[in-house]
Tab-separated table of C-alpha atoms in Angstrom:
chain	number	residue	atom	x	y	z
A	783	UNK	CA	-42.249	1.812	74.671
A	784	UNK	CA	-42.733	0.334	78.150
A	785	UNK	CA	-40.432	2.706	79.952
A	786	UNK	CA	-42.786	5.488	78.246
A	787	UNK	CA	-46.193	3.843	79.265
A	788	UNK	CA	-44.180	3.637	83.043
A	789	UNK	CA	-43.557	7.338	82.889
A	790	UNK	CA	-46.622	8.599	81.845
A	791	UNK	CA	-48.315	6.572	83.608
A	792	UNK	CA	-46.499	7.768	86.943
A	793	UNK	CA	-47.230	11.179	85.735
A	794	UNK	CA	-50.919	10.682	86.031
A	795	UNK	CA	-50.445	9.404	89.526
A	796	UNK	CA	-49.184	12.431	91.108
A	797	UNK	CA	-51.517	14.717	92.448
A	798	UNK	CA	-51.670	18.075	90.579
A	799	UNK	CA	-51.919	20.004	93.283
A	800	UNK	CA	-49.189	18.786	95.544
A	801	UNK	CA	-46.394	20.149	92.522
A	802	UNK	CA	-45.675	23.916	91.074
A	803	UNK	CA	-46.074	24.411	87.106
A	804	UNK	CA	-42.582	24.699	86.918
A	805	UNK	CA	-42.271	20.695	88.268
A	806	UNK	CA	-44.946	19.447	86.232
A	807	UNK	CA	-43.537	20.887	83.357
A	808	UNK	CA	-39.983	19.388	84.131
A	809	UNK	CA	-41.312	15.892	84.439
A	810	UNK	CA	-43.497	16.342	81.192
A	811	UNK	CA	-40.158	17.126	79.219
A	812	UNK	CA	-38.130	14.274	80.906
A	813	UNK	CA	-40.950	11.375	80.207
A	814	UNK	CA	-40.959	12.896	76.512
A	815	UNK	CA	-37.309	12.099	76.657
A	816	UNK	CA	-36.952	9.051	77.752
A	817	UNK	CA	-39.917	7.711	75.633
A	818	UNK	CA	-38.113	9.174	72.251
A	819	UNK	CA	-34.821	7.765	73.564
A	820	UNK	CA	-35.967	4.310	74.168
A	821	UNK	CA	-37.849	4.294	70.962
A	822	UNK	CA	-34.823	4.948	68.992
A	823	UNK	CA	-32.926	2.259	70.560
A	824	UNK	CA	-35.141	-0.199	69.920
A	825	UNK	CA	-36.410	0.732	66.088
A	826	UNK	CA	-34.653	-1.748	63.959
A	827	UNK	CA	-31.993	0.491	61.953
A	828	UNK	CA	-32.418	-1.221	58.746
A	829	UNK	CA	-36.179	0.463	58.058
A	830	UNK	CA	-34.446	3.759	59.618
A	831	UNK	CA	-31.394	3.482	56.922
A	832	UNK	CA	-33.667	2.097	54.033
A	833	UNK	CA	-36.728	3.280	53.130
A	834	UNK	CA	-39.057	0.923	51.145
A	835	UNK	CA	-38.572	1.149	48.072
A	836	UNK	CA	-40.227	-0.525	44.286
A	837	UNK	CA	-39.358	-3.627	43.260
A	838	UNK	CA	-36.594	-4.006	40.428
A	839	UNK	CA	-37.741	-3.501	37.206
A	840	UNK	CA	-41.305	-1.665	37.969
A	841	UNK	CA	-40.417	1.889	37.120
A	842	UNK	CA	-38.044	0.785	34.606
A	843	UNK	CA	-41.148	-0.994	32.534
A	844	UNK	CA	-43.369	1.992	33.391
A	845	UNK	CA	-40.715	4.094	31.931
A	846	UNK	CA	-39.785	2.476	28.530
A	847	UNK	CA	-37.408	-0.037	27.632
A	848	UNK	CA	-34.374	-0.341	29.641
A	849	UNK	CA	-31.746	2.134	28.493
A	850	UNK	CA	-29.261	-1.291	27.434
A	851	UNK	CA	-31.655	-2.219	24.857
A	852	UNK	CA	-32.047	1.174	23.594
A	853	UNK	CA	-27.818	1.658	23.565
A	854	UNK	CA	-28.223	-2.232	21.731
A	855	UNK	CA	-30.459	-0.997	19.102
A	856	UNK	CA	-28.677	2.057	18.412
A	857	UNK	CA	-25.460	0.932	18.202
A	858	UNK	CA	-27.007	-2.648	15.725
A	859	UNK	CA	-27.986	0.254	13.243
A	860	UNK	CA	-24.281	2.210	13.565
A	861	UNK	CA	-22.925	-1.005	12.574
A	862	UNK	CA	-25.402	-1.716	9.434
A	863	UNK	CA	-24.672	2.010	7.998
A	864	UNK	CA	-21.179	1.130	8.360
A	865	UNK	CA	-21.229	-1.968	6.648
A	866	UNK	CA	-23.482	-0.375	3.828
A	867	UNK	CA	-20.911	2.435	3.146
A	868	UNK	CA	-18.609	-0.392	3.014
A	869	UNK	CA	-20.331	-2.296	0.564
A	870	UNK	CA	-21.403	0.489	-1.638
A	871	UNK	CA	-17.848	1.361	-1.984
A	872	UNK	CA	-16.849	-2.230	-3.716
A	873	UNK	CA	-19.646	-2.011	-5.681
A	874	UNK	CA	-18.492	1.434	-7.085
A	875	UNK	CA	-14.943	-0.468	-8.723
A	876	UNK	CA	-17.221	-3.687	-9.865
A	877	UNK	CA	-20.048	-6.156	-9.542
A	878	UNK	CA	-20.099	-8.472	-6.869
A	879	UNK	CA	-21.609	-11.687	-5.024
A	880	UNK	CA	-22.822	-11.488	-2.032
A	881	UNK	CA	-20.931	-13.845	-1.282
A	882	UNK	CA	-17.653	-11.843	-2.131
A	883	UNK	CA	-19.123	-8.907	-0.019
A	884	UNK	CA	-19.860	-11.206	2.835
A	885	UNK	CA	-16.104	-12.460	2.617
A	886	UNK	CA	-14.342	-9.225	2.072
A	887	UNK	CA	-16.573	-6.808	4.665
A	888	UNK	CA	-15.641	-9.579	7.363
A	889	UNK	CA	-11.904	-9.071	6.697
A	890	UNK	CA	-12.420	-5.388	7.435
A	891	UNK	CA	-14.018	-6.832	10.757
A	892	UNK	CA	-17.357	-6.027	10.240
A	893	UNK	CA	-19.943	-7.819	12.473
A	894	UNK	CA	-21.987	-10.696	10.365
A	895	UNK	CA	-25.232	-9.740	11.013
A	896	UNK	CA	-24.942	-5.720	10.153
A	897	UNK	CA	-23.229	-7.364	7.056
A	898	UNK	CA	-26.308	-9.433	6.177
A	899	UNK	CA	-28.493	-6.747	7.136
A	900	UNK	CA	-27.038	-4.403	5.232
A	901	UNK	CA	-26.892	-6.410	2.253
A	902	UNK	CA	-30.465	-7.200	2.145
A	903	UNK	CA	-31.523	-3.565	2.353
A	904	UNK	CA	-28.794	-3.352	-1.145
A	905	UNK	CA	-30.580	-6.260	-2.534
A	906	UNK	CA	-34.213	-4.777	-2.039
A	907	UNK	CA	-33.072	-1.647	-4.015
A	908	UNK	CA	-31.288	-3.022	-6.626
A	909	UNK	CA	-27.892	-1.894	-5.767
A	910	UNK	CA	-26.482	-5.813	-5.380
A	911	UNK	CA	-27.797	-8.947	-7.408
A	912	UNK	CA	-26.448	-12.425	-7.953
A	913	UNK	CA	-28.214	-12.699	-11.048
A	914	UNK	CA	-26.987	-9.876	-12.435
A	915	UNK	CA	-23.439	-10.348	-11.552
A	916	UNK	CA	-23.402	-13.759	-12.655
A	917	UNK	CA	-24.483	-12.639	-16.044
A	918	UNK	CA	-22.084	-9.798	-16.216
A	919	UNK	CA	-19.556	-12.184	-15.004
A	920	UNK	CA	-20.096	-14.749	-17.646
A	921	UNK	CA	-20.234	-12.379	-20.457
A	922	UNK	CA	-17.272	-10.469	-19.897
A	923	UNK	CA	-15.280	-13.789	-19.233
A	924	UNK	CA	-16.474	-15.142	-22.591
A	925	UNK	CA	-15.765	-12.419	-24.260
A	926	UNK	CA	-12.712	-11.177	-23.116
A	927	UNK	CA	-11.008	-14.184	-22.856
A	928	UNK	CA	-13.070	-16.838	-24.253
A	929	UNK	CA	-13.512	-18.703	-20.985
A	930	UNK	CA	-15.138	-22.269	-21.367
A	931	UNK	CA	-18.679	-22.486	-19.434
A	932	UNK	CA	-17.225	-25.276	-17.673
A	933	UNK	CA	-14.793	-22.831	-16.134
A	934	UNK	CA	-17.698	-20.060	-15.904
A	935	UNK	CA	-19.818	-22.326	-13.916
A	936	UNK	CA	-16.807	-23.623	-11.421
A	937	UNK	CA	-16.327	-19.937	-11.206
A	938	UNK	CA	-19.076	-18.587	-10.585
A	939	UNK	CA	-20.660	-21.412	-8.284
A	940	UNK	CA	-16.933	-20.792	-6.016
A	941	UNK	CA	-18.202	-17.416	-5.984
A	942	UNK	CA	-21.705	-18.531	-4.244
A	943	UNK	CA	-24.102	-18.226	-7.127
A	944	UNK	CA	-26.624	-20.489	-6.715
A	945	UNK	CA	-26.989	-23.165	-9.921
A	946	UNK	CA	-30.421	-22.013	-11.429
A	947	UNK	CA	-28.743	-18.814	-11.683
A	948	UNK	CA	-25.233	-20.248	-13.151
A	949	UNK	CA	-27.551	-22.082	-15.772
A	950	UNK	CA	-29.194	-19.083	-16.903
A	951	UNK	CA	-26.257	-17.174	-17.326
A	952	UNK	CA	-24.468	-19.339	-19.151
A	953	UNK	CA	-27.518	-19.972	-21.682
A	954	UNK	CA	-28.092	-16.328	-21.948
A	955	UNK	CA	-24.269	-16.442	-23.661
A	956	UNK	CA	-24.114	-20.017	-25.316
A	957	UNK	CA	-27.275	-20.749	-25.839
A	958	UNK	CA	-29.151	-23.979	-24.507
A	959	UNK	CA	-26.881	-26.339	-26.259
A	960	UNK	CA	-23.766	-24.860	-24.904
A	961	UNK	CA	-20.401	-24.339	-26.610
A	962	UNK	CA	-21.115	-27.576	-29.811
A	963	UNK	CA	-18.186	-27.513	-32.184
A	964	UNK	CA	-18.329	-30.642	-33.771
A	965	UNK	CA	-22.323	-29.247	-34.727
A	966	UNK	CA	-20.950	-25.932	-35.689
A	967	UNK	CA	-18.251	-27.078	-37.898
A	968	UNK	CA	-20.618	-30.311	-39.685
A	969	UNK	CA	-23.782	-28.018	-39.878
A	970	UNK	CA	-23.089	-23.935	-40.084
A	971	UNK	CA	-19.701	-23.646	-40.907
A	972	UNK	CA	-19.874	-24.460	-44.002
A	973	UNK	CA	-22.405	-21.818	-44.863
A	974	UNK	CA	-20.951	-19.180	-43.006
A	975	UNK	CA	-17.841	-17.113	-43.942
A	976	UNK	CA	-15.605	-16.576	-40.556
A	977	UNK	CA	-15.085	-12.782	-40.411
A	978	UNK	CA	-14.636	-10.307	-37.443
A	979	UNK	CA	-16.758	-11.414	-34.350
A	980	UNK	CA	-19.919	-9.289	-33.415
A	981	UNK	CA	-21.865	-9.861	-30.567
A	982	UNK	CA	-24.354	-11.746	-32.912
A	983	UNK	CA	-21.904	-13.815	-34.130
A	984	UNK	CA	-22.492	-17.934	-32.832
A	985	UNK	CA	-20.013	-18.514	-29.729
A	986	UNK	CA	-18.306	-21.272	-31.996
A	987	UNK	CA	-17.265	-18.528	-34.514
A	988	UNK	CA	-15.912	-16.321	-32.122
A	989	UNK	CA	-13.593	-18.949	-30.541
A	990	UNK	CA	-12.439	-19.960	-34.023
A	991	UNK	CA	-11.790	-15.947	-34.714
A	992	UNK	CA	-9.792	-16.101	-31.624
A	993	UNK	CA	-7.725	-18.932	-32.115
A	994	UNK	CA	-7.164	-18.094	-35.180
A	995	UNK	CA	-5.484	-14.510	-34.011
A	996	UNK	CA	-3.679	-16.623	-31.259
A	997	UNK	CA	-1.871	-19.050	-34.064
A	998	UNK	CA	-0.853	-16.471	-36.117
A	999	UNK	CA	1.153	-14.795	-33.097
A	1000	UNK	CA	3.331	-17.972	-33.394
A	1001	UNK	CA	4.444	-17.433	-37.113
A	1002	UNK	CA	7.939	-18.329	-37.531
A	1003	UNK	CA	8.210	-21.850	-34.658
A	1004	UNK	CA	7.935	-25.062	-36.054
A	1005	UNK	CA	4.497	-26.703	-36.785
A	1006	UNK	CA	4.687	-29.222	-33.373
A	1007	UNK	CA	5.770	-25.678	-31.303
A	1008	UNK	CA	2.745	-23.504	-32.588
A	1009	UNK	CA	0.407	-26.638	-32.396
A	1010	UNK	CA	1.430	-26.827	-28.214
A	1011	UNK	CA	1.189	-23.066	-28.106
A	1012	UNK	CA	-2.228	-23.408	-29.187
A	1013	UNK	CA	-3.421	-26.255	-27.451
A	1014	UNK	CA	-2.112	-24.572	-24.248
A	1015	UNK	CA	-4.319	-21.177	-24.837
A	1016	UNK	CA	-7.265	-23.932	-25.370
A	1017	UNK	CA	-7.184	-25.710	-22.401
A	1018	UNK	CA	-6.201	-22.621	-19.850
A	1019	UNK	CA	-9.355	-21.183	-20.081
A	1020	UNK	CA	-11.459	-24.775	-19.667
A	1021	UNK	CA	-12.141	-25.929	-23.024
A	1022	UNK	CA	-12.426	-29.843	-23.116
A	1023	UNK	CA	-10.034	-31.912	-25.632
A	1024	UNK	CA	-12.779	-32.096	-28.455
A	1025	UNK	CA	-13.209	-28.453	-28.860
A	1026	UNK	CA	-9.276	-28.512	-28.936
A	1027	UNK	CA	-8.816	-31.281	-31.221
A	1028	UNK	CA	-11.476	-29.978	-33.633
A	1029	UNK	CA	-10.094	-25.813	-33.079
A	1030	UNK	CA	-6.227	-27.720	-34.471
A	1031	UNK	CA	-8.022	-29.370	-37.086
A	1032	UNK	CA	-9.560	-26.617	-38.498
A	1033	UNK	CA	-6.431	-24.127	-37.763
A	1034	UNK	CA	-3.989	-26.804	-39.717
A	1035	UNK	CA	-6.793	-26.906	-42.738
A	1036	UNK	CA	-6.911	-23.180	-42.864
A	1037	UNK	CA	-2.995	-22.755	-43.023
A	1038	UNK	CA	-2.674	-25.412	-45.964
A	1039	UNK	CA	-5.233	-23.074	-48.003
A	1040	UNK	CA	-3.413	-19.830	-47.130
A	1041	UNK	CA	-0.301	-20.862	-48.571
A	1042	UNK	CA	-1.721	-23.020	-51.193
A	1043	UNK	CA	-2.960	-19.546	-51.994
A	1044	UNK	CA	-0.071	-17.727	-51.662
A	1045	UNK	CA	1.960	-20.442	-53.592
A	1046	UNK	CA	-0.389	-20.548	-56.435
A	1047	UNK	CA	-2.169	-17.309	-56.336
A	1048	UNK	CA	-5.408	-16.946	-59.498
Protein backbone atom coordinates (compact mmCIF):
# COMPACT_ATOMS: atom_id res chain seq x y z
CA UNK A 1 0.00 0.00 0.00
CA UNK A 2 2.86 2.47 0.49
CA UNK A 3 4.50 1.91 -2.84
CA UNK A 4 0.84 2.81 -4.24
CA UNK A 5 0.34 6.03 -2.06
CA UNK A 6 4.30 6.80 -3.53
CA UNK A 7 3.05 6.39 -7.05
CA UNK A 8 0.09 8.19 -7.04
CA UNK A 9 1.24 10.52 -5.21
CA UNK A 10 4.20 11.23 -7.77
CA UNK A 11 1.55 11.21 -10.34
CA UNK A 12 -0.09 14.25 -8.93
CA UNK A 13 3.23 15.99 -8.90
CA UNK A 14 3.88 16.13 -12.48
CA UNK A 15 2.65 18.89 -14.30
CA UNK A 16 -0.14 18.01 -16.80
CA UNK A 17 0.92 19.97 -19.27
CA UNK A 18 4.57 19.19 -19.57
CA UNK A 19 3.38 15.18 -20.74
CA UNK A 20 1.22 13.90 -23.98
CA UNK A 21 -2.09 11.76 -23.18
CA UNK A 22 -0.40 8.93 -24.37
CA UNK A 23 2.36 9.34 -21.18
CA UNK A 24 -0.12 10.11 -18.70
CA UNK A 25 -2.00 7.29 -19.59
CA UNK A 26 1.14 4.92 -19.44
CA UNK A 27 2.02 5.99 -15.96
CA UNK A 28 -1.74 5.70 -14.82
CA UNK A 29 -1.64 1.90 -15.92
CA UNK A 30 1.86 1.23 -14.36
CA UNK A 31 0.94 2.87 -10.71
CA UNK A 32 -2.37 0.65 -11.04
CA UNK A 33 0.09 -2.15 -11.38
CA UNK A 34 2.30 -1.89 -9.00
CA UNK A 35 -0.36 -0.95 -6.33
CA UNK A 36 -2.40 -4.40 -7.21
CA UNK A 37 0.95 -6.22 -7.23
CA UNK A 38 2.13 -5.11 -3.91
CA UNK A 39 -1.25 -5.63 -2.45
CA UNK A 40 -1.26 -9.19 -3.34
CA UNK A 41 2.01 -9.82 -1.86
CA UNK A 42 1.30 -8.60 1.20
CA UNK A 43 -2.57 -9.95 1.80
CA UNK A 44 -2.16 -12.76 4.19
CA UNK A 45 -3.03 -15.99 1.96
CA UNK A 46 -4.92 -17.73 4.57
CA UNK A 47 -8.19 -15.14 4.28
CA UNK A 48 -7.41 -15.37 0.33
CA UNK A 49 -7.56 -19.45 0.50
CA UNK A 50 -10.38 -19.53 3.23
CA UNK A 51 -13.21 -17.65 3.27
CA UNK A 52 -15.01 -17.17 6.66
CA UNK A 53 -17.07 -19.45 7.19
CA UNK A 54 -20.08 -20.59 10.28
CA UNK A 55 -19.11 -22.05 13.17
CA UNK A 56 -19.49 -25.98 13.55
CA UNK A 57 -22.67 -27.07 14.33
CA UNK A 58 -24.83 -23.72 13.43
CA UNK A 59 -26.38 -24.78 10.17
CA UNK A 60 -26.45 -28.25 11.24
CA UNK A 61 -28.97 -27.20 14.33
CA UNK A 62 -30.78 -24.79 11.98
CA UNK A 63 -31.20 -27.68 9.72
CA UNK A 64 -32.52 -30.59 11.92
CA UNK A 65 -30.85 -33.12 13.81
CA UNK A 66 -27.57 -34.26 12.66
CA UNK A 67 -27.94 -36.92 9.98
CA UNK A 68 -25.96 -39.67 12.72
CA UNK A 69 -28.80 -39.45 14.98
CA UNK A 70 -31.29 -39.77 12.34
CA UNK A 71 -29.15 -43.07 10.72
CA UNK A 72 -29.16 -44.08 14.92
CA UNK A 73 -32.81 -43.91 15.17
CA UNK A 74 -33.55 -45.59 12.07
CA UNK A 75 -31.46 -48.28 12.26
CA UNK A 76 -32.70 -48.78 16.68
CA UNK A 77 -36.21 -49.43 15.01
CA UNK A 78 -34.69 -52.03 12.08
CA UNK A 79 -33.38 -53.86 14.93
CA UNK A 80 -36.76 -53.91 17.18
CA UNK A 81 -38.89 -55.20 13.97
CA UNK A 82 -36.33 -57.74 13.69
CA UNK A 83 -36.37 -58.91 17.03
CA UNK A 84 -40.31 -58.83 17.01
CA UNK A 85 -40.50 -61.14 13.91
CA UNK A 86 -38.19 -63.15 15.89
CA UNK A 87 -40.17 -63.41 18.82
CA UNK A 88 -43.48 -63.82 17.20
CA UNK A 89 -42.11 -66.77 15.50
CA UNK A 90 -41.38 -68.79 19.00
CA UNK A 91 -44.45 -67.82 20.16
CA UNK A 92 -46.21 -69.44 17.08
CA UNK A 93 -44.67 -73.32 18.29
CA UNK A 94 -45.49 -72.39 22.21
CA UNK A 95 -45.84 -70.10 25.17
CA UNK A 96 -42.99 -68.50 26.54
CA UNK A 97 -41.20 -66.32 29.38
CA UNK A 98 -39.78 -63.50 28.68
CA UNK A 99 -37.24 -64.62 30.09
CA UNK A 100 -36.83 -67.62 27.58
CA UNK A 101 -37.28 -65.02 24.70
CA UNK A 102 -34.70 -62.78 26.19
CA UNK A 103 -32.27 -65.91 26.35
CA UNK A 104 -32.97 -67.47 23.04
CA UNK A 105 -33.29 -64.01 20.72
CA UNK A 106 -29.70 -63.18 22.22
CA UNK A 107 -28.31 -66.50 20.89
CA UNK A 108 -29.53 -65.47 17.45
CA UNK A 109 -27.42 -62.22 18.27
CA UNK A 110 -29.98 -59.89 18.63
CA UNK A 111 -29.07 -56.56 20.36
CA UNK A 112 -30.60 -56.41 24.17
CA UNK A 113 -32.31 -53.42 24.02
CA UNK A 114 -34.38 -54.00 20.51
CA UNK A 115 -35.03 -57.34 22.42
CA UNK A 116 -36.56 -55.58 25.43
CA UNK A 117 -38.15 -53.15 23.31
CA UNK A 118 -39.66 -55.36 21.30
CA UNK A 119 -40.95 -57.42 23.95
CA UNK A 120 -42.70 -54.73 25.71
CA UNK A 121 -44.59 -53.61 22.62
CA UNK A 122 -45.70 -57.91 22.66
CA UNK A 123 -46.55 -57.51 26.23
CA UNK A 124 -48.80 -54.29 25.75
CA UNK A 125 -50.86 -56.27 23.13
CA UNK A 126 -51.22 -59.35 24.63
CA UNK A 127 -49.15 -61.42 22.40
CA UNK A 128 -46.52 -62.46 25.48
CA UNK A 129 -47.48 -62.84 29.30
CA UNK A 130 -45.74 -64.39 32.26
CA UNK A 131 -48.87 -64.95 33.89
CA UNK A 132 -50.32 -66.64 31.36
CA UNK A 133 -47.51 -68.89 30.54
CA UNK A 134 -46.94 -69.76 33.97
CA UNK A 135 -50.45 -70.97 34.22
CA UNK A 136 -50.38 -72.82 30.99
CA UNK A 137 -47.14 -74.16 32.12
CA UNK A 138 -48.34 -75.49 35.37
CA UNK A 139 -51.41 -77.03 34.05
CA UNK A 140 -50.12 -78.90 31.30
CA UNK A 141 -47.20 -80.20 33.59
CA UNK A 142 -49.77 -81.42 36.13
CA UNK A 143 -51.68 -82.89 33.92
CA UNK A 144 -49.64 -84.50 31.59
CA UNK A 145 -47.30 -85.81 33.79
CA UNK A 146 -48.41 -85.19 37.20
CA UNK A 147 -45.53 -82.90 38.10
CA UNK A 148 -45.29 -82.03 41.93
CA UNK A 149 -45.76 -78.07 42.57
CA UNK A 150 -42.56 -78.24 44.21
CA UNK A 151 -41.06 -79.07 40.85
CA UNK A 152 -43.61 -76.53 39.06
CA UNK A 153 -42.44 -73.74 41.17
CA UNK A 154 -38.43 -74.60 40.79
CA UNK A 155 -39.48 -74.67 37.22
CA UNK A 156 -41.09 -72.08 36.58
CA UNK A 157 -39.17 -69.54 38.95
CA UNK A 158 -35.69 -71.01 36.68
CA UNK A 159 -37.72 -69.84 33.94
CA UNK A 160 -37.96 -66.07 35.45
CA UNK A 161 -41.51 -65.98 36.67
CA UNK A 162 -41.71 -63.86 39.34
CA UNK A 163 -43.18 -65.69 42.81
CA UNK A 164 -46.65 -63.89 43.15
CA UNK A 165 -47.18 -65.21 39.82
CA UNK A 166 -45.73 -68.93 40.57
CA UNK A 167 -48.19 -68.84 43.65
CA UNK A 168 -51.13 -68.12 41.69
CA UNK A 169 -50.57 -70.59 39.24
CA UNK A 170 -50.04 -73.22 41.24
CA UNK A 171 -53.32 -72.44 43.41
CA UNK A 172 -55.29 -71.99 40.31
CA UNK A 173 -54.37 -76.05 39.82
CA UNK A 174 -54.06 -77.37 43.53
CA UNK A 175 -55.91 -75.25 45.24
CA UNK A 176 -54.69 -73.11 48.34
CA UNK A 177 -53.76 -76.08 50.37
CA UNK A 178 -51.63 -77.60 47.75
CA UNK A 179 -51.21 -81.27 46.81
CA UNK A 180 -52.65 -82.85 50.89
CA UNK A 181 -52.77 -86.61 50.69
CA UNK A 182 -52.76 -87.63 54.05
CA UNK A 183 -56.24 -85.04 54.17
CA UNK A 184 -57.50 -86.56 51.03
CA UNK A 185 -57.15 -90.10 51.95
CA UNK A 186 -58.48 -89.51 56.09
CA UNK A 187 -61.29 -87.05 54.93
CA UNK A 188 -62.69 -87.53 51.06
CA UNK A 189 -61.52 -90.68 50.08
CA UNK A 190 -63.54 -92.51 51.76
CA UNK A 191 -66.64 -90.94 50.30
CA UNK A 192 -65.53 -90.80 46.94
CA UNK A 193 -65.30 -93.72 44.44
CA UNK A 194 -61.81 -93.34 42.35
CA UNK A 195 -62.93 -93.48 38.68
CA UNK A 196 -61.50 -91.87 35.44
CA UNK A 197 -59.99 -88.34 36.17
CA UNK A 198 -61.91 -85.19 34.84
CA UNK A 199 -60.69 -81.92 35.10
CA UNK A 200 -63.03 -81.52 38.20
CA UNK A 201 -61.73 -84.29 39.75
CA UNK A 202 -59.47 -83.21 43.32
CA UNK A 203 -55.59 -83.25 42.26
CA UNK A 204 -55.20 -86.12 44.96
CA UNK A 205 -57.55 -88.37 42.87
CA UNK A 206 -55.93 -87.84 39.78
CA UNK A 207 -52.44 -88.79 41.08
CA UNK A 208 -53.93 -91.90 42.68
CA UNK A 209 -55.68 -92.66 39.02
CA UNK A 210 -52.25 -92.30 37.71
CA UNK A 211 -50.33 -94.36 39.86
CA UNK A 212 -52.59 -96.66 39.82
CA UNK A 213 -52.23 -97.08 35.73
CA UNK A 214 -48.38 -96.88 36.37
CA UNK A 215 -48.45 -100.15 38.88
CA UNK A 216 -50.41 -102.10 36.82
CA UNK A 217 -47.76 -101.72 33.86
CA UNK A 218 -45.49 -103.75 36.24
CA UNK A 219 -47.80 -106.91 36.50
CA UNK A 220 -45.80 -109.94 36.45
CA UNK A 221 -42.15 -108.53 38.77
CA UNK A 222 -42.04 -109.33 42.19
CA UNK A 223 -43.83 -107.17 44.88
CA UNK A 224 -40.23 -105.31 46.15
CA UNK A 225 -39.54 -104.71 42.01
CA UNK A 226 -43.02 -103.04 41.24
CA UNK A 227 -42.93 -101.24 44.71
CA UNK A 228 -39.24 -99.45 43.40
CA UNK A 229 -40.80 -99.02 39.99
CA UNK A 230 -43.35 -97.04 41.58
CA UNK A 231 -41.61 -95.16 44.02
CA UNK A 232 -39.22 -94.11 41.19
CA UNK A 233 -42.24 -92.59 38.88
CA UNK A 234 -43.16 -90.75 42.38
CA UNK A 235 -40.24 -89.05 43.14
CA UNK A 236 -39.07 -88.09 39.30
CA UNK A 237 -41.57 -85.70 38.94
CA UNK A 238 -41.00 -83.96 42.70
CA UNK A 239 -43.37 -85.57 44.91
CA UNK A 240 -42.03 -85.58 48.60
CA UNK A 241 -41.71 -89.11 50.54
CA UNK A 242 -45.22 -88.73 52.29
CA UNK A 243 -47.21 -88.48 49.20
CA UNK A 244 -45.05 -91.61 48.16
CA UNK A 245 -45.36 -93.51 51.22
CA UNK A 246 -49.11 -92.87 51.47
CA UNK A 247 -49.60 -93.42 47.11
CA UNK A 248 -47.71 -97.40 48.17
CA UNK A 249 -49.95 -97.69 50.93
CA UNK A 250 -52.93 -97.24 49.25
CA UNK A 251 -51.65 -99.12 45.88
CA UNK A 252 -50.65 -102.37 48.20
CA UNK A 253 -54.37 -102.06 49.95
CA UNK A 254 -56.01 -101.87 46.61
CA UNK A 255 -54.12 -105.01 45.16
CA UNK A 256 -55.03 -107.22 48.34
CA UNK A 257 -58.87 -106.38 47.51
CA UNK A 258 -58.52 -107.11 43.77
CA UNK A 259 -57.42 -110.48 44.26
CA UNK A 260 -59.26 -111.10 47.38
CA UNK A 261 -61.92 -110.47 44.78
CA UNK A 262 -60.80 -112.44 42.21
CA UNK A 263 -59.99 -115.35 44.67
CA UNK A 264 -63.33 -115.29 46.25
CA UNK A 265 -65.54 -113.69 43.75
CA UNK A 266 -69.79 -113.11 45.24
Amino acid sequence: MQAFRSSFIRLLTIEPSVLSWNKRSDIYSKSARVALSTCSSTADPRRRRFPAIAPPGEEEQEEGPPIDEISQKKHFAEAVEKAKGAALRLLSQRSHSRKELITKLEEREHPHDAISSALDRLSEVGLQSDAEFADVFARSKWRQVKWAPAKIKQELTRRGIAPELVREAIESVFGPDGLSMRRYMEEELAEEQLGPWTPAAAPESALLVAASRQYQLTVGLSDEARKRRIVGWLQRRGHSWEVVSRVIKWLGEAEKEKTAAEEWPE
